[in-house]
Short mmCIF file of C-alpha atoms in Angstrom, two decimals:
data_model
loop_
_atom_site.label_atom_id
_atom_site.label_comp_id
_atom_site.label_asym_id
_atom_site.label_seq_id
_atom_site.Cartn_x
_atom_site.Cartn_y
_atom_site.Cartn_z
CA MET A 28 24.81 10.40 -5.60
CA THR A 29 24.35 14.44 -6.79
CA ASP A 30 21.60 17.01 -5.34
CA THR A 31 19.05 15.94 -8.31
CA SER A 32 19.89 12.17 -9.39
CA PHE A 33 19.23 8.74 -8.16
CA PRO A 34 21.51 5.34 -7.91
CA ASP A 35 22.35 3.80 -11.46
CA ASP A 36 19.55 1.01 -9.24
CA PHE A 37 17.16 2.91 -7.53
CA LEU A 38 13.62 1.91 -8.43
CA ILE A 39 11.38 4.30 -9.75
CA GLY A 40 7.68 2.84 -10.68
CA ALA A 41 4.06 3.33 -9.74
CA ALA A 42 1.77 0.54 -7.99
CA THR A 43 -1.65 -1.22 -7.74
CA ALA A 44 -3.33 -3.30 -5.46
CA ALA A 45 -5.94 -6.20 -6.72
CA HIS A 46 -9.38 -5.19 -5.33
CA GLN A 47 -8.65 -1.44 -6.15
CA ILE A 48 -8.30 -2.08 -10.52
CA GLU A 49 -9.19 -5.57 -11.43
CA GLY A 50 -13.17 -5.32 -10.71
CA ASN A 51 -15.80 -8.32 -9.20
CA ASN A 52 -13.57 -9.73 -6.77
CA VAL A 53 -17.27 -11.52 -5.51
CA ASN A 54 -15.76 -13.64 -3.15
CA SER A 55 -13.63 -11.42 -0.65
CA THR A 56 -14.44 -9.51 2.25
CA TRP A 57 -14.25 -5.97 1.23
CA TRP A 58 -17.48 -7.45 -2.14
CA ALA A 59 -19.42 -8.50 0.54
CA LEU A 60 -19.01 -4.86 2.44
CA GLU A 61 -20.62 -3.01 -1.38
CA GLN A 62 -23.22 -5.05 -1.34
CA ARG A 63 -24.55 -4.61 2.66
CA ALA A 64 -27.67 -2.39 3.25
CA GLY A 65 -26.57 0.71 5.24
CA SER A 66 -22.71 -0.43 4.29
CA PHE A 67 -20.98 2.73 5.04
CA VAL A 68 -19.35 2.81 1.26
CA SER A 69 -21.12 5.23 -1.71
CA GLU A 70 -20.58 2.63 -4.47
CA PRO A 71 -19.07 -0.56 -4.83
CA SER A 72 -16.24 -1.33 -6.93
CA GLY A 73 -17.94 -2.83 -9.48
CA ASP A 74 -15.49 -3.52 -12.68
CA ALA A 75 -12.84 -1.71 -11.10
CA ALA A 76 -10.65 -0.64 -14.39
CA ASP A 77 -11.23 -4.70 -15.78
CA SER A 78 -7.20 -4.94 -14.98
CA LEU A 79 -8.24 -8.73 -14.55
CA HIS A 80 -8.67 -8.82 -17.98
CA ARG A 81 -6.31 -5.95 -19.07
CA TRP A 82 -2.98 -6.17 -17.16
CA PRO A 83 -1.46 -6.50 -20.46
CA ASP A 84 -2.15 -3.68 -21.26
CA ASP A 85 -1.28 -1.98 -17.56
CA LEU A 86 2.32 -3.49 -18.05
CA ASP A 87 2.72 -2.50 -21.32
CA LEU A 88 1.61 1.44 -20.15
CA VAL A 89 4.34 0.65 -17.23
CA ALA A 90 6.87 -0.36 -19.34
CA SER A 91 6.85 2.01 -22.50
CA LEU A 92 6.18 5.29 -19.94
CA GLY A 93 10.05 4.23 -18.47
CA TYR A 94 9.82 2.64 -15.23
CA HIS A 95 11.26 0.40 -13.93
CA ALA A 96 9.41 -1.15 -11.27
CA TYR A 97 5.34 -2.34 -10.78
CA ARG A 98 3.81 -3.20 -7.62
CA PHE A 99 1.03 -5.67 -7.65
CA SER A 100 -1.34 -8.04 -5.42
CA ILE A 101 -2.15 -11.28 -5.52
CA GLU A 102 -6.12 -11.57 -4.40
CA TRP A 103 -6.03 -14.40 -1.85
CA ALA A 104 -9.76 -14.55 -2.27
CA ARG A 105 -9.19 -15.63 -5.60
CA ILE A 106 -6.36 -18.19 -5.10
CA GLU A 107 -8.72 -19.88 -2.58
CA PRO A 108 -12.16 -19.23 -2.41
CA ALA A 109 -13.47 -22.27 -0.67
CA PRO A 110 -11.43 -23.13 2.58
CA GLY A 111 -8.49 -25.50 0.99
CA GLN A 112 -9.82 -25.43 -2.89
CA PHE A 113 -7.21 -23.60 -4.71
CA SER A 114 -8.42 -22.54 -8.31
CA ARG A 115 -5.14 -22.87 -10.11
CA ALA A 116 -6.42 -20.76 -13.33
CA MET A 117 -5.99 -18.19 -11.31
CA ILE A 118 -2.71 -18.88 -9.65
CA LEU A 119 -1.84 -19.65 -13.56
CA HIS A 120 -3.28 -16.11 -14.28
CA TYR A 121 -0.91 -14.58 -11.25
CA GLN A 122 2.06 -16.01 -13.24
CA ARG A 123 1.32 -14.62 -16.03
CA GLN A 124 1.61 -11.74 -14.92
CA ILE A 125 4.59 -11.82 -13.00
CA ASP A 126 5.99 -13.19 -15.62
CA GLY A 127 4.83 -10.53 -17.87
CA CYS A 128 6.72 -8.51 -15.65
CA ILE A 129 9.66 -10.21 -16.52
CA GLU A 130 9.25 -10.53 -20.40
CA ARG A 131 8.86 -6.13 -20.22
CA GLY A 132 12.10 -5.60 -18.35
CA ILE A 133 9.65 -4.65 -15.49
CA VAL A 134 10.85 -5.35 -11.84
CA PRO A 135 7.96 -7.39 -10.14
CA VAL A 136 7.14 -6.28 -6.17
CA VAL A 137 4.55 -8.56 -5.34
CA THR A 138 2.05 -8.22 -1.84
CA LEU A 139 0.38 -11.25 -0.98
CA HIS A 140 -2.81 -9.40 1.14
CA HIS A 141 -3.43 -5.69 0.32
CA PHE A 142 -6.55 -5.31 3.10
CA THR A 143 -9.11 -7.76 1.32
CA GLU A 144 -9.41 -11.18 2.01
CA PRO A 145 -11.72 -14.78 1.46
CA LEU A 146 -15.31 -14.27 3.00
CA TRP A 147 -14.78 -17.66 4.11
CA PHE A 148 -12.26 -16.39 6.13
CA ALA A 149 -13.52 -13.90 7.68
CA LYS A 150 -16.76 -16.24 9.51
CA THR A 151 -14.19 -18.49 10.62
CA GLY A 152 -12.66 -14.72 12.65
CA GLY A 153 -10.05 -14.05 10.14
CA TRP A 154 -7.04 -12.30 11.98
CA ALA A 155 -8.18 -12.44 15.19
CA GLY A 156 -9.06 -16.42 14.73
CA ASP A 157 -6.73 -18.64 16.72
CA ASN A 158 -5.54 -20.73 13.36
CA ALA A 159 -5.24 -17.31 11.12
CA ALA A 160 -1.62 -17.87 10.90
CA GLU A 161 -2.22 -21.09 9.83
CA LEU A 162 -4.50 -20.12 6.97
CA PHE A 163 -2.78 -17.17 5.79
CA ALA A 164 0.86 -19.12 5.30
CA ARG A 165 -1.13 -22.56 3.24
CA TYR A 166 -2.74 -19.26 0.57
CA VAL A 167 0.94 -18.66 0.39
CA GLY A 168 2.49 -21.76 0.34
CA ALA A 169 -0.27 -22.30 -2.87
CA VAL A 170 1.82 -20.16 -4.36
CA ALA A 171 5.43 -19.91 -3.76
CA HIS A 172 6.38 -21.41 -6.74
CA ILE A 173 5.32 -18.23 -8.91
CA LEU A 174 6.97 -16.14 -6.93
CA GLU A 175 11.03 -17.40 -7.73
CA PRO A 176 11.01 -14.70 -10.46
CA VAL A 177 9.95 -11.86 -7.89
CA PRO A 178 12.73 -9.72 -5.97
CA TRP A 179 10.95 -8.12 -3.95
CA ILE A 180 7.60 -9.18 -1.93
CA ALA A 181 5.68 -7.56 0.43
CA THR A 182 3.76 -10.08 3.24
CA ILE A 183 0.52 -7.77 4.27
CA ASN A 184 -0.06 -4.10 3.17
CA GLU A 185 -0.90 -1.66 6.25
CA PRO A 186 -0.92 -3.92 9.17
CA ASN A 187 -1.39 -1.36 11.74
CA MET A 188 -4.31 0.12 9.22
CA VAL A 189 -6.02 -3.86 9.21
CA ALA A 190 -5.82 -3.60 12.90
CA CYS A 191 -6.71 0.09 13.39
CA ALA A 192 -10.07 -0.26 11.03
CA ILE A 193 -11.03 -3.69 13.01
CA GLY A 194 -10.82 -2.83 16.45
CA THR A 195 -13.40 0.34 14.97
CA LEU A 196 -15.98 -1.49 13.52
CA ARG A 197 -15.17 -4.36 16.02
CA ARG A 198 -16.10 -1.74 19.20
CA ALA A 199 -19.02 0.51 17.25
CA THR A 200 -20.61 -3.00 16.82
CA GLY A 201 -20.14 -3.85 20.31
CA ARG A 202 -18.24 -6.86 19.46
CA ALA A 203 -15.40 -5.54 21.37
CA PRO A 204 -15.49 -3.36 24.41
CA ALA A 205 -14.97 0.47 24.17
CA GLU A 206 -11.42 1.29 25.52
CA PRO A 207 -10.61 5.14 26.96
CA ASP A 208 -9.44 7.19 24.62
CA ASP A 209 -6.44 8.93 25.78
CA VAL A 210 -5.07 10.63 22.55
CA PRO A 211 -9.02 12.97 21.95
CA GLY A 212 -9.93 13.41 18.34
CA ALA A 213 -7.61 11.34 17.20
CA PRO A 214 -7.85 9.76 13.64
CA LEU A 215 -6.98 6.61 13.97
CA GLY A 216 -8.58 4.30 17.34
CA PRO A 217 -6.38 1.93 19.09
CA PRO A 218 -5.96 -1.19 17.20
CA ASP A 219 -7.80 -4.43 17.90
CA GLU A 220 -4.99 -6.52 19.47
CA ALA A 221 -5.94 -9.79 18.17
CA VAL A 222 -6.10 -8.44 14.63
CA ALA A 223 -2.65 -6.88 15.15
CA HIS A 224 -1.04 -10.50 16.43
CA GLY A 225 -2.76 -12.39 13.90
CA LEU A 226 -1.62 -10.24 11.21
CA THR A 227 2.38 -10.09 13.16
CA ALA A 228 1.78 -14.37 13.90
CA GLY A 229 0.87 -14.48 9.75
CA HIS A 230 3.71 -12.03 9.00
CA HIS A 231 6.68 -14.05 10.79
CA ALA A 232 5.09 -17.43 9.32
CA VAL A 233 5.00 -16.26 6.20
CA ARG A 234 8.99 -14.47 6.16
CA GLU A 235 10.15 -17.88 6.69
CA LEU A 236 8.65 -19.56 4.49
CA LEU A 237 8.86 -17.62 1.58
CA HIS A 238 12.88 -17.34 3.15
CA GLU A 239 13.01 -21.12 2.65
CA SER A 240 10.81 -21.54 -0.59
CA VAL A 241 12.40 -18.10 -2.61
CA PRO A 242 16.09 -17.94 -1.78
CA GLY A 243 17.19 -14.89 -2.92
CA ALA A 244 13.56 -12.44 -2.89
CA LYS A 245 13.74 -9.82 -0.50
CA ILE A 246 10.98 -10.65 2.25
CA GLY A 247 8.95 -7.60 4.64
CA TRP A 248 5.18 -5.77 4.84
CA THR A 249 3.98 -2.42 4.62
CA ILE A 250 3.32 0.67 7.07
CA ALA A 251 1.06 3.31 6.89
CA ASN A 252 3.66 6.13 8.13
CA GLN A 253 1.26 8.69 10.21
CA VAL A 254 4.75 11.50 10.21
CA VAL A 255 2.83 11.86 13.52
CA GLN A 256 4.14 15.26 15.24
CA ALA A 257 3.76 17.74 17.92
CA ALA A 258 2.63 21.46 18.65
CA PRO A 259 4.01 23.18 21.86
CA GLY A 260 2.03 21.56 24.40
CA GLY A 261 1.12 18.31 22.23
CA GLU A 262 4.15 15.89 23.06
CA GLN A 263 2.70 13.38 24.98
CA HIS A 264 -0.07 12.66 22.49
CA ALA A 265 1.41 12.73 19.56
CA ASP A 266 3.95 10.15 20.83
CA ARG A 267 1.14 7.91 22.45
CA TYR A 268 0.10 8.02 18.75
CA ARG A 269 2.28 6.99 17.32
CA GLU A 270 3.77 4.23 19.66
CA ARG A 271 0.26 2.51 18.93
CA ILE A 272 -0.66 3.25 15.21
CA GLU A 273 3.05 3.27 13.27
CA ASP A 274 5.80 2.21 15.87
CA ARG A 275 4.96 -0.98 17.18
CA PHE A 276 4.18 -2.80 13.60
CA LEU A 277 7.93 -1.03 12.85
CA ARG A 278 9.96 -2.76 15.03
CA GLU A 279 7.90 -6.00 13.79
CA SER A 280 10.13 -5.61 10.58
CA VAL A 281 13.97 -4.85 12.52
CA HIS A 282 14.58 -8.46 11.10
CA ASP A 283 13.42 -8.27 8.00
CA ASP A 284 15.20 -8.04 4.45
CA PHE A 285 13.13 -4.97 3.66
CA VAL A 286 9.75 -2.37 5.09
CA GLY A 287 7.67 -0.70 3.08
CA VAL A 288 7.19 2.68 3.59
CA GLN A 289 3.61 4.43 3.04
CA ALA A 290 2.75 8.22 3.72
CA TYR A 291 0.81 10.85 2.10
CA SER A 292 -0.11 13.72 4.63
CA ARG A 293 0.84 14.39 8.65
CA ASN A 294 -0.88 14.84 11.71
CA VAL A 295 -0.16 17.22 14.44
CA PHE A 296 -1.33 16.94 17.19
CA GLY A 297 -1.22 19.52 19.52
CA PRO A 298 -2.93 19.65 23.91
CA ASP A 299 -6.19 19.24 22.98
CA GLY A 300 -5.91 16.47 20.34
CA PRO A 301 -5.04 17.16 16.19
CA VAL A 302 -4.55 20.30 15.22
CA HIS A 303 -5.59 21.82 11.34
CA ASP A 304 -4.24 24.70 10.92
CA ASP A 305 -3.99 24.51 6.50
CA ALA A 306 -7.05 26.14 4.63
CA PRO A 307 -9.25 23.61 3.83
CA ASP A 308 -9.68 24.38 0.00
CA THR A 309 -5.92 23.64 0.42
CA ARG A 310 -6.77 20.06 0.78
CA THR A 311 -6.86 16.89 -0.87
CA LEU A 312 -9.30 15.08 -2.50
CA MET A 313 -9.17 12.78 0.56
CA GLY A 314 -9.16 15.63 3.12
CA TRP A 315 -5.38 15.49 3.75
CA GLU A 316 -2.94 17.93 4.43
CA TYR A 317 -1.02 18.88 1.13
CA PHE A 318 2.54 18.25 2.80
CA PRO A 319 4.79 16.86 0.35
CA ASP A 320 7.67 16.41 2.63
CA THR A 321 5.39 13.86 4.65
CA LEU A 322 7.74 11.36 2.87
CA GLU A 323 10.54 12.73 3.67
CA HIS A 324 9.95 12.50 7.35
CA ALA A 325 8.42 9.04 7.11
CA VAL A 326 12.09 7.14 5.66
CA ARG A 327 13.84 9.47 8.22
CA HIS A 328 11.34 8.02 11.42
CA THR A 329 11.21 4.59 10.33
CA ARG A 330 15.38 4.49 9.94
CA GLU A 331 14.82 5.32 13.46
CA VAL A 332 12.94 2.16 14.53
CA VAL A 333 14.17 -0.27 12.05
CA GLY A 334 18.08 0.84 12.11
CA ASN A 335 20.25 -0.21 9.44
CA VAL A 336 17.52 -2.49 7.48
CA PRO A 337 16.31 -1.25 4.02
CA ILE A 338 12.88 1.02 2.85
CA LEU A 339 11.43 0.48 0.00
CA VAL A 340 8.88 3.55 -0.90
CA THR A 341 6.06 1.29 -1.46
CA GLU A 342 2.89 3.85 -1.41
CA ASN A 343 3.43 7.86 -1.89
CA GLY A 344 1.20 10.51 -4.43
CA ILE A 345 -2.04 12.32 -4.18
CA ALA A 346 -5.19 12.25 -4.55
CA THR A 347 -6.12 15.13 -7.10
CA SER A 348 -8.23 16.53 -9.72
CA ASP A 349 -5.04 18.79 -11.12
CA ASP A 350 -1.86 17.16 -12.49
CA THR A 351 0.09 19.93 -12.17
CA ARG A 352 -0.43 19.63 -8.06
CA ARG A 353 0.21 15.85 -8.58
CA ILE A 354 3.77 16.92 -10.37
CA ALA A 355 4.54 19.30 -8.02
CA TYR A 356 3.81 16.89 -4.90
CA THR A 357 5.83 14.23 -5.88
CA ARG A 358 8.62 16.63 -6.70
CA SER A 359 8.24 17.97 -4.00
CA ALA A 360 8.49 15.02 -2.22
CA LEU A 361 11.74 12.62 -3.74
CA GLU A 362 13.39 15.74 -3.21
CA GLY A 363 12.80 15.18 0.14
CA LEU A 364 13.51 11.22 -0.25
CA GLN A 365 16.74 12.75 -1.92
CA ARG A 366 17.43 15.02 1.44
CA ALA A 367 17.49 11.92 3.23
CA MET A 368 19.02 9.27 0.88
CA ALA A 369 22.20 11.55 1.13
CA ASP A 370 21.90 11.89 5.12
CA GLY A 371 22.67 7.75 4.98
CA VAL A 372 18.76 6.43 4.94
CA ASP A 373 18.70 3.50 2.86
CA VAL A 374 15.88 4.34 0.48
CA ARG A 375 16.31 1.23 -2.59
CA GLY A 376 13.11 2.73 -4.26
CA TYR A 377 10.06 4.77 -4.98
CA LEU A 378 6.91 3.61 -6.18
CA HIS A 379 4.21 6.02 -6.76
CA TRP A 380 0.12 5.15 -5.94
CA SER A 381 -1.10 4.92 -8.11
CA LEU A 382 -0.41 3.78 -11.63
CA LEU A 383 -4.14 3.80 -11.90
CA ASP A 384 -7.68 6.01 -10.59
CA ASN A 385 -8.72 3.08 -8.86
CA TYR A 386 -11.47 2.28 -7.00
CA GLU A 387 -10.38 3.88 -3.16
CA TRP A 388 -12.90 2.29 -0.34
CA GLY A 389 -16.00 2.89 -0.86
CA SER A 390 -15.69 5.02 -3.63
CA TYR A 391 -14.47 6.19 -7.11
CA ARG A 392 -14.13 9.94 -6.57
CA PRO A 393 -10.29 10.20 -5.09
CA THR A 394 -8.45 10.00 -8.54
CA PHE A 395 -4.86 8.73 -7.40
CA GLY A 396 -4.04 7.69 -11.16
CA LEU A 397 -0.91 8.59 -13.04
CA VAL A 398 -3.29 7.30 -15.73
CA ALA A 399 -6.99 7.88 -15.84
CA TRP A 400 -9.16 4.87 -17.72
CA ASP A 401 -12.68 5.74 -19.73
CA LYS A 402 -15.35 4.26 -17.38
CA ASP A 403 -17.65 2.78 -20.64
CA THR A 404 -14.15 1.28 -22.91
CA PHE A 405 -11.67 0.87 -20.00
CA ASP A 406 -9.25 2.72 -22.13
CA ARG A 407 -6.04 3.97 -20.49
CA HIS A 408 -5.13 8.05 -20.32
CA PRO A 409 -2.34 9.18 -19.29
CA ARG A 410 -1.88 12.01 -17.87
CA GLU A 411 1.47 14.30 -18.06
CA SER A 412 2.56 12.97 -14.51
CA ALA A 413 3.41 9.71 -15.40
CA ARG A 414 5.46 10.73 -18.89
CA TRP A 415 6.93 13.24 -16.24
CA LEU A 416 7.91 10.40 -13.94
CA GLY A 417 9.02 8.30 -16.30
CA HIS A 418 11.36 10.48 -18.11
CA VAL A 419 12.65 10.91 -13.81
CA ALA A 420 12.74 7.03 -14.06
CA ARG A 421 14.30 7.21 -17.30
CA THR A 422 17.57 9.79 -16.49
CA ARG A 423 17.10 8.75 -12.42
CA ARG A 424 16.93 12.55 -12.62
CA LEU A 425 14.98 15.37 -11.60
CA ALA A 426 14.92 17.97 -13.81
#
């Protein structure tokens, strides 16, 4: 590998998630949350980008831009809208998406759980329920036969974020006891232990199921890498935060076929808690520090924790209204990725978040997309960043 080129088999593409682009996911936990009076969400997902119907257009875009791979998720709430009742129509729908990727020469990367699940599952206790792993495996077993052409399968997206979010919600509503926080001002509170256990058990159960039913597929899960750093005097806080929010979940990947790295910004801790010394007007639309080197730090740290398990960058990007900034961020991130790879970190591909502007869990305001779309007609409008990344994909070289 030269200073600017990627290996011939290195995958470059883009990623999405079902609830964020499909629209009208009415049987899901998130849809219910969006409709609830007093909910923290500022707007409902509604039709989203209507990718439930316009997925062929999206795949045509992926192919025309020259991307090698496309990551998307199968929506459990559509597959199993009621306990034990499986929609054959929706199973065939996702099978057509997978086949559509293959027909266009696109490598499908499929996620089986991306933050949303059926509302009935939540009512049984969700991931904290006694039979959470079995219920998740039942759903995956129902779709396993359509996954035969899929070389990369992510069981669960960001289990660390799921466990932390539910832990925060349960403590805020009094359904779990408040916990003393020895990391003052930390962006994320401690994960709910029952939920973390359920997610881990579900991942392990499904990994074994898929190894038997989809031989040859690479099975893993994706982790929200926090890129935790310490300013002088903040080492103890940083170590504590990194362990409880990230490393404990990364270690569950040591027997996987790959681990998905997802990184956007960093968390710096001083002796009194988080340190924010970047200018507010330089931050992204998510309020995060503009720090493209986060990806290099994330894959290097992941390698330290999981050893030689291959890494697939399943998400990396920036929420911005300035597309030139998106290109600059992505170029810098890929340069850092190349430095890590040159030092021996085994990275197999890079999937940009996101292909489309999407529903960012409560709002459409943060624009992550390489492709914009019209809210009235749903027509897709590729940005220059989409074409720039396509050139990188076709040439496998940073120009």
